[in-house]
Amino acid sequence: MGANQAETPVKTVTVKVDGCTVEVPRTTPNWLGKQEPTTVLQACKHAGIEIPHYCYHPKLPVAGNCRMCLVHVGMPGRPGPDGKSPMNEDGSPKIFPMQLPYEPQTPRGVIGCATDIIPGMEIYASSPETRAMREAVLESLLINHPLDCPICDQAGECKLQEYSVDHGLAESRFAEVKVHKPKAVDLGPRITLDAERCVLCTRCIRFTADVASDDALGIVNRGNYSAIATYPGKAFDNNYTLNTVDICPVGALTSDDFRFQMRVWFLKETKSLCTGCGTGCNTVIGSRENRMYRYEPRQNDAVNSCWMCDAGRLDYKWIGRDDRLAKVRGPKGDTAWPSVLKAISNHLTKAGVGSVAIVASARQSNEELYLLNKLAKHFKAPTDSVPRDGEADQLLVARDRNPNITGARLTGITTKRVGSKLAAIAKGIASGKIKTLIVYGEDVTQHGIGVKLLGKLKTLIVSDILPSATTKNANYLLPGCAHAEKRGTFTNVKGRVQKFSKALEPPGDAIAEWEVLHELVHNVAGLDEFDSIEGLFNQMAFEVKAFKGAGLKWDSLGDKGADVKL
Amino acid sequence: MSFGVPKKLEREINRLVKNYPEKRSAALMVLHALQEEFGHISLEAEQWAAARLNLQPINIHELVTFYPMLREHDPGKTVVRVCRTLSCALAGSARLHRHICQRLGLEADAPGLQRTKDGRFGVEYAECLASCGTGPVMMCNDDFYENISNDGADEILEKYDE
Amino acid sequence: MPKEHRLVLKHADEAGYTNDIKCYLKYGGYKTLKKVFRLKPKKAGGVVVTPQETIRSEVLASGLRGRGGAGFSCGLKWNFVNRKSGKPIYLICNADESEPGTFKDRQIIHKDPHQLIEGMILSCYANDVKLAYIYIRGEFPEGARILNRAIDEAKGKGFLGRGICGTRYDLEIHVHRGAGAYICGEETGLIESLEGKRPYPRIKPPYFPAALGLYMCPTIVNNVETLCNVRNVMEIGADAYAALGTAGNTGTRIVSLSGNVKRPGYYEIEVGKATLGELIFHKNFGQGLRDGRKLRAIIPGGSSSKVFRAGEKFDIKSKDKWGEVVEQKLDLLDIPYDFDTLMKCGSMSGSSAIIVLDDSVDIVESLGNLSDFYAHESCGQCTPCREGSLWMAKALKRMRSGQARKGDADYLEHIAHNIQGRTICAFGEACAWPVLSFVDKFRDDFEKRGAEDEARLAKRDGEATTK
Ligand SMILES: Cc1cc2nc3c(=O)[nH]c(=O)nc-3n(C[C@H](O)[C@H](O)[C@H](O)COP(=O)(O)O)c2cc1C
Ligand code: SF4
Ligand code: SF4
Ligand code: SF4
Ligand code: FES
Ligand code: FES
């Protein structure tokens, strides 16, 4: 994963989709990114037509079990003994719509997800024959389905509901007793299964076995009594389980975190990034009335495919915590931004070279770190940030749990050995050389600069979003924003620079750090004009070597980011 | 987990596993061997088999719940399987099944395997046993019987009822 | 006079014939094997023909068709095997015999196991197979023991194992037992089962066994009787074998006859040399129905084949011996029991199992019995079959319990149509065809039930409301 699928298809194949001639790539990347012959389903997608499907998922091995993607197709005839293919009178190749071999009057479908296209093939994606096949599959799926949409979390995102509306019959002919299966089965600490809603597409099984490498799910019993299950007494609890909730095409798998909290169609969606580690999985924030309800992974094949880890996904509750810092505080208590900014500016303007140190956080954006470094350069202040190491796994999770350690390095805030300068800063404070400490987003008391040392400082300026021993001792406290409350970019451990957007308003007085820093840098160091995050980014991209080397521009980052050389 | 298998069975299983280029292939044969030894396949046995074949327990559980001949619970000392499919039905398998159930004090119309209280017999319907020309037919454990009258059934059951 | 022609079962039921290797050798067993293993590469028209190629072309020329159900040419199937993949080629003997009505492989396995082993060795040799399996259904524990013993005996004599018959050819055969699942007879389900997974049939394309079979290697799956016939082809030669039976339907075939006939049993005939009527009524075969009974229906090729109604007539086209297309009128009982004619008449010989239903039989009840089988045996992997097989069984159960409705014939047809041709494996057809054909041929029976039940229920409701 991660690498770009650079292999470009060399050839195209001409097929007809619903009567329109289209040229589609001969090959298309399979779930592992390897080029393979384009399938009927993919060809239709290239032509802008979606073939309904349940079991097919572009990032999972093909199963072909749901039969929802059945389409009627026509094939060019095989060359006869003379080597010539059968022709129509007008000289065009004769196309034979497929029929059941044992019942020539009945059309025969192929599954779009596993049938390769061949030149000249005609795909009747929306013909009555195809529609009849779809309706039949839907009818079959619905006969034992509880049809409890009004209380189902998936309502609004459910492919069964969606396809029933688009393709289904008004009324099922089913006149028998439904099969009952277990409802509300605890599959693991984060997931509940409703076996009656399950369409047995096996996406969840394939995901956990083939992507997450944890063969934890299976099907028990057989025939119509089949059901998804874990081994008795064994919890489905790897760090990727919640992805199965995303890919479950119906409401069979639900997240305990999100269950019954909110109808999905009420949610506002904002593109964001996970801050749980240096991988920077692309996400979508689901929010409503300034409250965040969930993260969902956003597809980015260069970073996280369609997935994210459970730890990262559930790492958002701090954003809405009640004890968020929301007030600007000066030496004399609560105050307002203009006065505090003025005071800090005045103070820093007077500060002597070598008397200031800065501890920044690798959880801050590139832009913020860039500005902090500018400030630092002004008084030749030592800077550093704080390491946060964990263990990497085989799929997504990076060893470095800071979302922007690379940005901190590239902007010059820290070095390869993150935190190695903290001891020197502590020493400088102890010796009285360092009189002013600026801390962004970290509790330095946990990293060798204890409360006692902090007491030795003349001035402690702290920006954070949650209270800590450091914020408690601040002379100036500047409430900041969570990434979900502002805009900016992170650079992941592999050098991918990616944007995140604003989903929520910050609490109280809190203001995005980059705005505050912009003001300070302007006042203290004097800096050229820019009045937006775009302008700031572009300026940074011009000045920071690695960014410049990659020719980054805010606009060209797009939703999926761009790589810089590390 | 203190599940263990006798040395002899372990040797047998080692031999079976060698018959396949991939260990997982031996799953069914290993389960047959375990069931022969223990009468059914407990969760502990499933876990043992999974570990022996480098699999996850769910891989084995999926099999045990799929195949009717593999038993999650003790099916009784003698398992009687009466063929219920068409040819045998035409030859009187319902009559035979009812007779056997009555004799053993079991509910003939209840679905699934019915086990006597003393655990000596389990009776169930099976699908076509591939001897349709000599119906009705049935199996008692590994033994096969054909053209069974009610009296014949009594005689057969007596053999197993010692 | 139609009579049996025993080739595969030549000795099986002879007095004194036993299933051990001593007896088999005494009757000329493994002679063919030794003969074939003596074959040397030949030069024909400047190209070298290997012994393997010789066997394969003999089998192709014999016209031998698969005896497992589909009746596909054995030689052609072998030709499709990808021999250039660099991967090992596997052969699996399908001894899952589970198609209701079929009990022929059981006879071979129990009575003449060495014939199968010899056929397998020859087939493996012909296809450079070094490792082969016999997948035997779980309900044949005795059969599995017999085969295991036969394998040990053959090894003891040097017909199996290392350096067979003094050549440098090695082969191992292992017996693998199923555990009660009809779907393990479907070749890709069988392969999955043999790999230790749930026997979920694979999607084709891309997983054709000839290229991506067992362990994703080229694999041949053949029925027990087919493999025995490979031995017989090599014994008597392709021409002699092809002279048996009829054109395009060569050799002999074991027919399993069951249901309402006086003398059910297995009968080996030259393919096409006995008619349905003869098989049921002739004194050499079924000897007719029980006294006073009339024929109602014939299921001609195992429970999955489409049923015939007594008295049906067919117009079929066939080629005469000069290749001219001729039209022919055929009465049901005059259908020659072969592969092609039964197909032209809208059904198939399938596993060559005839189930006879007389006029004492309730049609709805019989179909219900079969539908219960399919509902129980559907593996549950793909939607139309998983849902549809149980749906049909439930509908029939309702009809059998006095709750039939007038529209039930159409209702059943609708469900079956939603299955056939839409599934991963041919089980879809197998479960839809009985329903489609029973409803088609015996619509009156279904409609009558519906009308009666509705009338009775309406009357009861009426009484309830007037009370
Ligand atoms: C549902 C289903 C069940 C089958 N069961 C059997 C079986 O029990 N025995 C068998 O030989 N073939 C069975 N077949 C046919 C096999 O798939 C396969 O075609 C056959 O073993 C090939 O052997 P042959 O070419 O020698 O006939 C079954 C097919 C289907 C679709
Ligand atoms: S739980 Fe969802 S993803 Fe899993 S098989 Fe069922 S429908 Fe598919
Ligand atoms: S892998 Fe890292 S970035 Fe991705 S979701 Fe998990 S914690 Fe977040
Ligand atoms: S058709 Fe039936 S038996 Fe075959 S794969 Fe589908 S569900 Fe399984
Ligand atoms: S999408 Fe399920 S069969 Fe193609
Ligand atoms: S129907 Fe009973 S053995 Fe075949």
Coordinates of C-alpha atoms and ligand atoms in Angstrom, one line a residue, chain A residues 65 67 223, chain C residues 183 186 199-202 377-387 389 419 422-429 431, ligand 4:
Chain A
N65 CA -21.2 -14.0 -4.7
R67 CA -24.9 -11.6 -8.2
G223 CA -27.4 -22.4 3.1
Chain C
I183 CA -22.0 -29.4 -3.1
E186 CA -19.4 -29.8 -7.8
P199 CA -16.9 -26.0 -0.1
Y200 CA -17.9 -22.8 -1.8
P201 CA -17.8 -23.3 -5.6
R202 CA -15.5 -20.9 -7.4
E377 CA -27.7 -28.7 0.4
S378 CA -27.3 -25.2 -1.0
C379 CA -23.9 -24.0 0.2
G380 CA -25.4 -20.5 0.7
Q381 CA -22.7 -18.6 -1.0
C382 CA -24.6 -16.8 -3.8
T383 CA -27.8 -14.9 -3.3
P384 CA -30.2 -16.4 -5.9
C385 CA -29.6 -20.0 -4.8
R386 CA -29.2 -19.4 -1.1
E387 CA -32.5 -17.5 -0.9
S389 CA -33.7 -22.8 -2.7
I419 CA -32.2 -18.8 -9.9
R422 CA -27.7 -16.6 -12.3
T423 CA -25.7 -18.5 -9.8
I424 CA -22.0 -19.3 -9.2
C425 CA -22.4 -23.0 -9.9
A426 CA -24.7 -25.4 -11.6
F427 CA -26.5 -26.1 -8.3
G428 CA -28.7 -23.2 -9.3
E429 CA -29.9 -25.2 -12.3
C431 CA -32.5 -26.9 -7.8
Ligands
SF4_4 S1 -25.5 -21.9 -6.8 FE1 -26.0 -22.6 -4.7 S2 -24.6 -24.2 -4.3 FE2 -23.7 -23.1 -6.0 S3 -22.4 -21.5 -5.1 FE3 -24.4 -20.6 -5.3 S4 -25.3 -21.0 -3.3 FE4 -23.6 -22.4 -3.5

